[in-house]
JSON list of C-alpha atoms in Angstrom, two decimals:
[
{"chain": "A", "resi": 18, "resn": "MET", "atom": "CA", "xyz": [149.70, 73.84, 110.90]},
{"chain": "A", "resi": 19, "resn": "ASP", "atom": "CA", "xyz": [151.36, 75.41, 107.87]},
{"chain": "A", "resi": 20, "resn": "PRO", "atom": "CA", "xyz": [154.72, 77.01, 108.78]},
{"chain": "A", "resi": 21, "resn": "SER", "atom": "CA", "xyz": [154.63, 79.14, 105.63]},
{"chain": "A", "resi": 22, "resn": "ARG", "atom": "CA", "xyz": [151.70, 81.21, 106.89]},
{"chain": "A", "resi": 23, "resn": "GLN", "atom": "CA", "xyz": [150.91, 82.98, 110.14]},
{"chain": "A", "resi": 24, "resn": "LEU", "atom": "CA", "xyz": [147.50, 83.43, 111.73]},
{"chain": "A", "resi": 25, "resn": "VAL", "atom": "CA", "xyz": [146.85, 87.14, 112.34]},
{"chain": "A", "resi": 26, "resn": "GLY", "atom": "CA", "xyz": [143.22, 86.96, 113.37]},
{"chain": "A", "resi": 27, "resn": "TRP", "atom": "CA", "xyz": [139.66, 85.88, 112.73]},
{"chain": "A", "resi": 28, "resn": "CYS", "atom": "CA", "xyz": [136.72, 87.53, 111.03]},
{"chain": "A", "resi": 29, "resn": "ILE", "atom": "CA", "xyz": [133.50, 86.50, 112.74]},
{"chain": "A", "resi": 30, "resn": "ARG", "atom": "CA", "xyz": [130.13, 87.06, 111.10]},
{"chain": "A", "resi": 31, "resn": "HIS", "atom": "CA", "xyz": [127.41, 88.17, 113.49]},
{"chain": "A", "resi": 32, "resn": "GLY", "atom": "CA", "xyz": [124.64, 85.72, 114.30]},
{"chain": "A", "resi": 33, "resn": "GLU", "atom": "CA", "xyz": [121.30, 85.38, 112.55]},
{"chain": "A", "resi": 34, "resn": "LEU", "atom": "CA", "xyz": [118.91, 88.33, 112.80]},
{"chain": "A", "resi": 35, "resn": "THR", "atom": "CA", "xyz": [115.26, 88.51, 113.77]},
{"chain": "A", "resi": 36, "resn": "ASP", "atom": "CA", "xyz": [114.43, 89.08, 110.09]},
{"chain": "A", "resi": 37, "resn": "MET", "atom": "CA", "xyz": [116.74, 87.67, 107.41]},
{"chain": "A", "resi": 38, "resn": "THR", "atom": "CA", "xyz": [114.33, 88.41, 104.53]},
{"chain": "A", "resi": 39, "resn": "VAL", "atom": "CA", "xyz": [115.17, 92.13, 104.26]},
{"chain": "A", "resi": 40, "resn": "TRP", "atom": "CA", "xyz": [118.34, 94.15, 103.71]},
{"chain": "A", "resi": 41, "resn": "ASP", "atom": "CA", "xyz": [119.68, 94.95, 107.17]},
{"chain": "A", "resi": 42, "resn": "SER", "atom": "CA", "xyz": [122.47, 97.36, 106.08]},
{"chain": "A", "resi": 43, "resn": "TRP", "atom": "CA", "xyz": [122.94, 100.07, 108.75]},
{"chain": "A", "resi": 44, "resn": "THR", "atom": "CA", "xyz": [119.75, 99.33, 110.72]},
{"chain": "A", "resi": 45, "resn": "ASP", "atom": "CA", "xyz": [119.78, 98.43, 114.43]},
{"chain": "A", "resi": 46, "resn": "MET", "atom": "CA", "xyz": [118.41, 94.93, 113.85]},
{"chain": "A", "resi": 47, "resn": "THR", "atom": "CA", "xyz": [119.13, 92.51, 116.67]},
{"chain": "A", "resi": 48, "resn": "LEU", "atom": "CA", "xyz": [120.03, 88.85, 116.97]},
{"chain": "A", "resi": 49, "resn": "SER", "atom": "CA", "xyz": [117.34, 86.18, 116.97]},
{"chain": "A", "resi": 50, "resn": "GLU", "atom": "CA", "xyz": [117.38, 83.36, 119.50]},
{"chain": "A", "resi": 51, "resn": "LEU", "atom": "CA", "xyz": [119.25, 81.24, 116.96]},
{"chain": "A", "resi": 52, "resn": "GLY", "atom": "CA", "xyz": [121.60, 84.17, 116.38]},
{"chain": "A", "resi": 53, "resn": "ARG", "atom": "CA", "xyz": [122.42, 84.28, 120.09]},
{"chain": "A", "resi": 54, "resn": "GLN", "atom": "CA", "xyz": [123.12, 80.55, 120.03]},
{"chain": "A", "resi": 55, "resn": "GLN", "atom": "CA", "xyz": [125.42, 81.05, 117.03]},
{"chain": "A", "resi": 56, "resn": "ALA", "atom": "CA", "xyz": [127.24, 83.86, 118.84]},
{"chain": "A", "resi": 57, "resn": "ALA", "atom": "CA", "xyz": [127.74, 81.61, 121.85]},
{"chain": "A", "resi": 58, "resn": "ALA", "atom": "CA", "xyz": [129.00, 78.79, 119.61]},
{"chain": "A", "resi": 59, "resn": "ALA", "atom": "CA", "xyz": [131.53, 81.12, 117.96]},
{"chain": "A", "resi": 60, "resn": "ALA", "atom": "CA", "xyz": [132.73, 82.26, 121.38]},
{"chain": "A", "resi": 61, "resn": "GLN", "atom": "CA", "xyz": [133.07, 78.64, 122.49]},
{"chain": "A", "resi": 62, "resn": "TRP", "atom": "CA", "xyz": [135.08, 77.78, 119.37]},
{"chain": "A", "resi": 63, "resn": "LEU", "atom": "CA", "xyz": [137.43, 80.71, 120.04]},
{"chain": "A", "resi": 64, "resn": "SER", "atom": "CA", "xyz": [137.64, 79.98, 123.77]},
{"chain": "A", "resi": 65, "resn": "PHE", "atom": "CA", "xyz": [140.60, 77.67, 123.10]},
{"chain": "A", "resi": 66, "resn": "GLU", "atom": "CA", "xyz": [142.59, 80.55, 121.58]},
{"chain": "A", "resi": 67, "resn": "ARG", "atom": "CA", "xyz": [144.55, 83.36, 123.20]},
{"chain": "A", "resi": 68, "resn": "ILE", "atom": "CA", "xyz": [143.25, 86.60, 121.72]},
{"chain": "A", "resi": 69, "resn": "GLY", "atom": "CA", "xyz": [144.80, 90.03, 121.85]},
{"chain": "A", "resi": 70, "resn": "ARG", "atom": "CA", "xyz": [141.76, 92.22, 121.35]},
{"chain": "A", "resi": 71, "resn": "ILE", "atom": "CA", "xyz": [138.26, 92.32, 119.96]},
{"chain": "A", "resi": 72, "resn": "VAL", "atom": "CA", "xyz": [137.34, 94.79, 117.23]},
{"chain": "A", "resi": 73, "resn": "SER", "atom": "CA", "xyz": [133.74, 95.18, 116.06]},
{"chain": "A", "resi": 74, "resn": "SER", "atom": "CA", "xyz": [131.46, 97.11, 113.80]},
{"chain": "A", "resi": 75, "resn": "ASP", "atom": "CA", "xyz": [129.54, 99.55, 115.98]},
{"chain": "A", "resi": 76, "resn": "LEU", "atom": "CA", "xyz": [126.15, 98.09, 115.03]},
{"chain": "A", "resi": 77, "resn": "PRO", "atom": "CA", "xyz": [124.33, 96.19, 117.82]},
{"chain": "A", "resi": 78, "resn": "ARG", "atom": "CA", "xyz": [124.23, 92.81, 116.07]},
{"chain": "A", "resi": 79, "resn": "SER", "atom": "CA", "xyz": [128.02, 92.69, 115.76]},
{"chain": "A", "resi": 80, "resn": "MET", "atom": "CA", "xyz": [128.69, 94.10, 119.21]},
{"chain": "A", "resi": 81, "resn": "ASN", "atom": "CA", "xyz": [126.24, 91.65, 120.79]},
{"chain": "A", "resi": 82, "resn": "THR", "atom": "CA", "xyz": [127.98, 88.76, 119.02]},
{"chain": "A", "resi": 83, "resn": "ALA", "atom": "CA", "xyz": [131.38, 90.06, 120.17]},
{"chain": "A", "resi": 84, "resn": "GLN", "atom": "CA", "xyz": [130.22, 90.37, 123.78]},
{"chain": "A", "resi": 85, "resn": "TYR", "atom": "CA", "xyz": [129.89, 86.59, 124.07]},
{"chain": "A", "resi": 86, "resn": "LEU", "atom": "CA", "xyz": [133.60, 86.21, 123.38]},
{"chain": "A", "resi": 87, "resn": "LEU", "atom": "CA", "xyz": [134.60, 89.05, 125.70]},
{"chain": "A", "resi": 88, "resn": "ASP", "atom": "CA", "xyz": [132.56, 87.48, 128.50]},
{"chain": "A", "resi": 89, "resn": "THR", "atom": "CA", "xyz": [133.88, 83.93, 128.11]},
{"chain": "A", "resi": 90, "resn": "GLY", "atom": "CA", "xyz": [137.12, 83.95, 126.10]},
{"chain": "A", "resi": 91, "resn": "SER", "atom": "CA", "xyz": [140.78, 84.52, 126.86]},
{"chain": "A", "resi": 92, "resn": "VAL", "atom": "CA", "xyz": [141.08, 88.12, 125.67]},
{"chain": "A", "resi": 93, "resn": "GLU", "atom": "CA", "xyz": [143.97, 90.31, 126.82]},
{"chain": "A", "resi": 94, "resn": "CYS", "atom": "CA", "xyz": [142.34, 93.69, 126.10]},
{"chain": "A", "resi": 95, "resn": "PRO", "atom": "CA", "xyz": [139.34, 94.05, 128.46]},
{"chain": "A", "resi": 96, "resn": "PHE", "atom": "CA", "xyz": [137.06, 96.03, 126.12]},
{"chain": "A", "resi": 97, "resn": "ILE", "atom": "CA", "xyz": [135.66, 95.96, 122.57]},
{"chain": "A", "resi": 98, "resn": "THR", "atom": "CA", "xyz": [137.06, 98.46, 120.06]},
{"chain": "A", "resi": 99, "resn": "CYS", "atom": "CA", "xyz": [134.29, 99.73, 117.75]},
{"chain": "A", "resi": 100, "resn": "ASP", "atom": "CA", "xyz": [134.89, 101.12, 114.27]},
{"chain": "A", "resi": 101, "resn": "THR", "atom": "CA", "xyz": [132.16, 102.59, 112.06]},
{"chain": "A", "resi": 102, "resn": "ASN", "atom": "CA", "xyz": [134.27, 101.74, 108.98]},
{"chain": "A", "resi": 103, "resn": "LEU", "atom": "CA", "xyz": [133.45, 98.09, 109.63]},
{"chain": "A", "resi": 104, "resn": "ARG", "atom": "CA", "xyz": [129.74, 98.59, 108.98]},
{"chain": "A", "resi": 105, "resn": "PRO", "atom": "CA", "xyz": [128.22, 96.58, 106.10]},
{"chain": "A", "resi": 106, "resn": "TRP", "atom": "CA", "xyz": [127.57, 97.82, 102.60]},
{"chain": "A", "resi": 107, "resn": "TYR", "atom": "CA", "xyz": [125.40, 100.92, 102.88]},
{"chain": "A", "resi": 108, "resn": "VAL", "atom": "CA", "xyz": [122.59, 100.11, 100.48]},
{"chain": "A", "resi": 109, "resn": "ALA", "atom": "CA", "xyz": [120.52, 103.22, 101.30]},
{"chain": "A", "resi": 110, "resn": "ASP", "atom": "CA", "xyz": [116.98, 102.89, 99.86]},
{"chain": "A", "resi": 111, "resn": "PHE", "atom": "CA", "xyz": [117.22, 99.09, 99.78]},
{"chain": "A", "resi": 112, "resn": "GLN", "atom": "CA", "xyz": [117.62, 99.12, 103.55]},
{"chain": "A", "resi": 113, "resn": "GLY", "atom": "CA", "xyz": [114.63, 97.40, 105.18]},
{"chain": "A", "resi": 114, "resn": "LYS", "atom": "CA", "xyz": [113.17, 96.27, 101.84]},
{"chain": "A", "resi": 115, "resn": "GLU", "atom": "CA", "xyz": [112.17, 92.66, 101.27]},
{"chain": "A", "resi": 116, "resn": "LYS", "atom": "CA", "xyz": [114.58, 90.61, 99.20]},
{"chain": "A", "resi": 117, "resn": "ASN", "atom": "CA", "xyz": [111.93, 89.59, 96.68]},
{"chain": "A", "resi": 118, "resn": "ALA", "atom": "CA", "xyz": [112.58, 88.79, 93.02]},
{"chain": "A", "resi": 119, "resn": "GLU", "atom": "CA", "xyz": [111.89, 92.35, 91.83]},
{"chain": "A", "resi": 120, "resn": "ASN", "atom": "CA", "xyz": [114.15, 94.02, 94.38]},
{"chain": "A", "resi": 121, "resn": "LEU", "atom": "CA", "xyz": [116.92, 91.45, 93.90]},
{"chain": "A", "resi": 122, "resn": "ALA", "atom": "CA", "xyz": [116.85, 92.07, 90.15]},
{"chain": "A", "resi": 123, "resn": "GLU", "atom": "CA", "xyz": [117.14, 95.82, 90.74]},
{"chain": "A", "resi": 124, "resn": "PHE", "atom": "CA", "xyz": [119.98, 95.32, 93.21]},
{"chain": "A", "resi": 125, "resn": "GLN", "atom": "CA", "xyz": [121.89, 93.04, 90.83]},
{"chain": "A", "resi": 126, "resn": "LYS", "atom": "CA", "xyz": [123.01, 95.97, 88.66]},
{"chain": "A", "resi": 127, "resn": "TYR", "atom": "CA", "xyz": [125.02, 97.34, 91.61]},
{"chain": "A", "resi": 128, "resn": "MET", "atom": "CA", "xyz": [126.62, 93.92, 91.95]},
{"chain": "A", "resi": 129, "resn": "ASP", "atom": "CA", "xyz": [127.45, 93.78, 88.25]},
{"chain": "A", "resi": 130, "resn": "ASP", "atom": "CA", "xyz": [129.07, 97.24, 88.17]},
{"chain": "A", "resi": 131, "resn": "PRO", "atom": "CA", "xyz": [131.33, 97.78, 91.22]},
{"chain": "A", "resi": 132, "resn": "ASN", "atom": "CA", "xyz": [131.68, 101.49, 90.38]},
{"chain": "A", "resi": 133, "resn": "LEU", "atom": "CA", "xyz": [127.95, 102.16, 90.32]},
{"chain": "A", "resi": 134, "resn": "VAL", "atom": "CA", "xyz": [126.89, 104.06, 93.43]},
{"chain": "A", "resi": 135, "resn": "ILE", "atom": "CA", "xyz": [123.59, 103.18, 95.07]},
{"chain": "A", "resi": 136, "resn": "PRO", "atom": "CA", "xyz": [121.72, 106.51, 95.33]},
{"chain": "A", "resi": 137, "resn": "GLY", "atom": "CA", "xyz": [122.28, 107.83, 98.85]},
{"chain": "A", "resi": 138, "resn": "GLY", "atom": "CA", "xyz": [124.61, 104.90, 99.57]},
{"chain": "A", "resi": 139, "resn": "GLU", "atom": "CA", "xyz": [127.89, 103.61, 98.22]},
{"chain": "A", "resi": 140, "resn": "SER", "atom": "CA", "xyz": [129.33, 101.43, 95.47]},
{"chain": "A", "resi": 141, "resn": "ARG", "atom": "CA", "xyz": [130.93, 98.03, 95.93]},
{"chain": "A", "resi": 142, "resn": "ASN", "atom": "CA", "xyz": [134.34, 99.58, 95.29]},
{"chain": "A", "resi": 143, "resn": "GLN", "atom": "CA", "xyz": [133.71, 102.22, 97.97]},
{"chain": "A", "resi": 144, "resn": "LEU", "atom": "CA", "xyz": [132.80, 99.47, 100.43]},
{"chain": "A", "resi": 145, "resn": "ASP", "atom": "CA", "xyz": [135.93, 97.51, 99.49]},
{"chain": "A", "resi": 146, "resn": "ALA", "atom": "CA", "xyz": [138.13, 100.56, 100.09]},
{"chain": "A", "resi": 147, "resn": "ARG", "atom": "CA", "xyz": [136.42, 101.47, 103.39]},
{"chain": "A", "resi": 148, "resn": "VAL", "atom": "CA", "xyz": [136.85, 98.10, 105.04]},
{"chain": "A", "resi": 149, "resn": "GLN", "atom": "CA", "xyz": [140.58, 97.84, 104.33]},
{"chain": "A", "resi": 150, "resn": "VAL", "atom": "CA", "xyz": [140.99, 99.48, 107.75]},
{"chain": "A", "resi": 151, "resn": "ILE", "atom": "CA", "xyz": [140.70, 95.92, 109.11]},
{"chain": "A", "resi": 152, "resn": "TRP", "atom": "CA", "xyz": [144.34, 95.35, 108.17]},
{"chain": "A", "resi": 153, "resn": "GLN", "atom": "CA", "xyz": [145.42, 98.08, 110.59]},
{"chain": "A", "resi": 154, "resn": "TYR", "atom": "CA", "xyz": [144.04, 95.94, 113.39]},
{"chain": "A", "resi": 155, "resn": "LEU", "atom": "CA", "xyz": [145.16, 92.56, 112.09]},
{"chain": "A", "resi": 156, "resn": "CYS", "atom": "CA", "xyz": [148.72, 93.66, 111.31]},
{"chain": "A", "resi": 157, "resn": "ALA", "atom": "CA", "xyz": [149.23, 95.58, 114.57]},
{"chain": "A", "resi": 158, "resn": "PRO", "atom": "CA", "xyz": [148.43, 92.85, 117.13]},
{"chain": "A", "resi": 159, "resn": "TYR", "atom": "CA", "xyz": [147.75, 93.67, 120.76]},
{"chain": "A", "resi": 160, "resn": "LYS", "atom": "CA", "xyz": [150.42, 91.98, 122.90]},
{"chain": "A", "resi": 161, "resn": "ALA", "atom": "CA", "xyz": [151.51, 90.02, 119.79]},
{"chain": "A", "resi": 162, "resn": "LEU", "atom": "CA", "xyz": [148.27, 87.99, 119.83]},
{"chain": "A", "resi": 163, "resn": "PRO", "atom": "CA", "xyz": [145.72, 87.53, 117.01]},
{"chain": "A", "resi": 164, "resn": "THR", "atom": "CA", "xyz": [142.74, 89.87, 116.73]},
{"chain": "A", "resi": 165, "resn": "ALA", "atom": "CA", "xyz": [139.07, 88.83, 116.62]},
{"chain": "A", "resi": 166, "resn": "VAL", "atom": "CA", "xyz": [137.07, 91.09, 114.28]},
{"chain": "A", "resi": 167, "resn": "PHE", "atom": "CA", "xyz": [133.26, 90.93, 114.45]},
{"chain": "A", "resi": 168, "resn": "ILE", "atom": "CA", "xyz": [131.72, 92.11, 111.22]},
{"chain": "A", "resi": 169, "resn": "HIS", "atom": "CA", "xyz": [129.11, 91.53, 108.53]},
{"chain": "A", "resi": 170, "resn": "ASN", "atom": "CA", "xyz": [128.73, 89.20, 105.57]},
{"chain": "A", "resi": 171, "resn": "SER", "atom": "CA", "xyz": [129.34, 91.98, 103.02]},
{"chain": "A", "resi": 172, "resn": "VAL", "atom": "CA", "xyz": [132.49, 93.09, 104.84]},
{"chain": "A", "resi": 173, "resn": "ILE", "atom": "CA", "xyz": [133.93, 89.57, 104.99]},
{"chain": "A", "resi": 174, "resn": "LYS", "atom": "CA", "xyz": [133.20, 89.10, 101.29]},
{"chain": "A", "resi": 175, "resn": "ALA", "atom": "CA", "xyz": [134.87, 92.42, 100.44]},
{"chain": "A", "resi": 176, "resn": "LEU", "atom": "CA", "xyz": [137.94, 91.51, 102.46]},
{"chain": "A", "resi": 177, "resn": "MET", "atom": "CA", "xyz": [138.18, 88.09, 100.81]},
{"chain": "A", "resi": 178, "resn": "GLY", "atom": "CA", "xyz": [137.55, 89.51, 97.34]},
{"chain": "A", "resi": 179, "resn": "ILE", "atom": "CA", "xyz": [134.44, 87.39, 96.75]},
{"chain": "A", "resi": 180, "resn": "ASP", "atom": "CA", "xyz": [131.77, 90.11, 96.52]},
{"chain": "A", "resi": 181, "resn": "GLY", "atom": "CA", "xyz": [129.82, 88.14, 93.91]},
{"chain": "A", "resi": 182, "resn": "VAL", "atom": "CA", "xyz": [128.85, 85.24, 96.18]},
{"chain": "A", "resi": 183, "resn": "ARG", "atom": "CA", "xyz": [125.79, 85.24, 98.43]},
{"chain": "A", "resi": 184, "resn": "GLU", "atom": "CA", "xyz": [127.53, 84.31, 101.68]},
{"chain": "A", "resi": 185, "resn": "ALA", "atom": "CA", "xyz": [131.15, 83.87, 102.76]},
{"chain": "A", "resi": 186, "resn": "CYS", "atom": "CA", "xyz": [130.09, 81.69, 105.69]},
{"chain": "A", "resi": 187, "resn": "SER", "atom": "CA", "xyz": [126.96, 81.02, 107.71]},
{"chain": "A", "resi": 188, "resn": "PRO", "atom": "CA", "xyz": [125.82, 83.47, 110.43]},
{"chain": "A", "resi": 189, "resn": "GLY", "atom": "CA", "xyz": [128.11, 83.08, 113.43]},
{"chain": "A", "resi": 190, "resn": "GLY", "atom": "CA", "xyz": [130.81, 81.69, 111.15]},
{"chain": "A", "resi": 191, "resn": "ILE", "atom": "CA", "xyz": [134.54, 82.23, 111.66]},
{"chain": "A", "resi": 192, "resn": "VAL", "atom": "CA", "xyz": [137.09, 82.93, 108.92]},
{"chain": "A", "resi": 193, "resn": "GLY", "atom": "CA", "xyz": [140.78, 82.60, 109.77]},
{"chain": "A", "resi": 194, "resn": "VAL", "atom": "CA", "xyz": [143.05, 85.29, 108.29]},
{"chain": "A", "resi": 195, "resn": "TYR", "atom": "CA", "xyz": [146.67, 84.39, 107.50]},
{"chain": "A", "resi": 196, "resn": "LEU", "atom": "CA", "xyz": [149.74, 86.11, 106.07]},
{"chain": "A", "resi": 197, "resn": "ASP", "atom": "CA", "xyz": [152.45, 84.24, 104.21]},
{"chain": "A", "resi": 198, "resn": "GLU", "atom": "CA", "xyz": [156.17, 84.99, 104.24]},
{"chain": "A", "resi": 199, "resn": "LYS", "atom": "CA", "xyz": [155.69, 87.74, 101.64]},
{"chain": "A", "resi": 200, "resn": "GLY", "atom": "CA", "xyz": [152.84, 89.34, 103.58]},
{"chain": "A", "resi": 201, "resn": "ASP", "atom": "CA", "xyz": [150.15, 88.14, 101.18]},
{"chain": "A", "resi": 202, "resn": "PRO", "atom": "CA", "xyz": [146.83, 87.23, 102.84]},
{"chain": "A", "resi": 203, "resn": "SER", "atom": "CA", "xyz": [144.82, 84.03, 102.67]},
{"chain": "A", "resi": 204, "resn": "PHE", "atom": "CA", "xyz": [141.55, 83.02, 104.25]},
{"chain": "A", "resi": 205, "resn": "GLU", "atom": "CA", "xyz": [140.01, 79.81, 105.56]},
{"chain": "A", "resi": 206, "resn": "VAL", "atom": "CA", "xyz": [136.47, 79.25, 106.80]},
{"chain": "A", "resi": 207, "resn": "LEU", "atom": "CA", "xyz": [136.96, 77.51, 110.13]},
{"chain": "A", "resi": 208, "resn": "LEU", "atom": "CA", "xyz": [133.39, 77.49, 111.42]},
{"chain": "A", "resi": 209, "resn": "GLY", "atom": "CA", "xyz": [130.18, 77.76, 109.41]},
{"chain": "A", "resi": 210, "resn": "LYS", "atom": "CA", "xyz": [131.56, 76.60, 106.08]},
{"chain": "A", "resi": 211, "resn": "ILE", "atom": "CA", "xyz": [128.91, 76.54, 103.36]},
{"chain": "A", "resi": 212, "resn": "GLU", "atom": "CA", "xyz": [128.70, 75.97, 99.62]},
{"chain": "A", "resi": 213, "resn": "MET", "atom": "CA", "xyz": [129.41, 79.35, 98.04]},
{"chain": "A", "resi": 214, "resn": "GLU", "atom": "CA", "xyz": [126.77, 80.40, 95.51]},
{"chain": "A", "resi": 215, "resn": "LEU", "atom": "CA", "xyz": [126.80, 83.38, 93.17]},
{"chain": "A", "resi": 216, "resn": "GLY", "atom": "CA", "xyz": [124.08, 85.92, 93.85]},
{"chain": "A", "resi": 217, "resn": "VAL", "atom": "CA", "xyz": [122.80, 88.69, 96.11]},
{"chain": "A", "resi": 218, "resn": "SER", "atom": "CA", "xyz": [122.62, 88.24, 99.86]}
]
């Protein structure tokens, strides 16, 4: 325990999907069997914590992951709050496409220039600005207890300021969010820690 920082919540990445080889973006893709196991493991890890409320992206894969915690954890608020602003990066025409070498090379230019808007979608900077709503939940705790936020890889990366890496944590991973005495945030991967690699996810 570090007395100079305070835990305000956790960002939980949804579990693995039925198809991890394509861009999921705003589709209604669902959890695979492994993804359901990862969701259950995340809920078990958090079962030792007292939690104020659960906030989730409104997409099924995040809500389904969050439901495991609501069903088994110690959560004061008896329902899941959904927020469309917590959806992943809207990659428009890339949505549903295979992440092959050609498509990854095309997508890389939107990674390299955070102001470049994907046609019909949004830029990295627009994503970063949109997901800052998370702080409204983390810094306004329900019954003074930390918040569990169920979101997507791209959202966690945007929040942590590491957009250029492939993955912030493994599917079903948990990132602790802390504030220091000055109110500055820090992050720690608590479950699902992986070697961070530069590239497109």
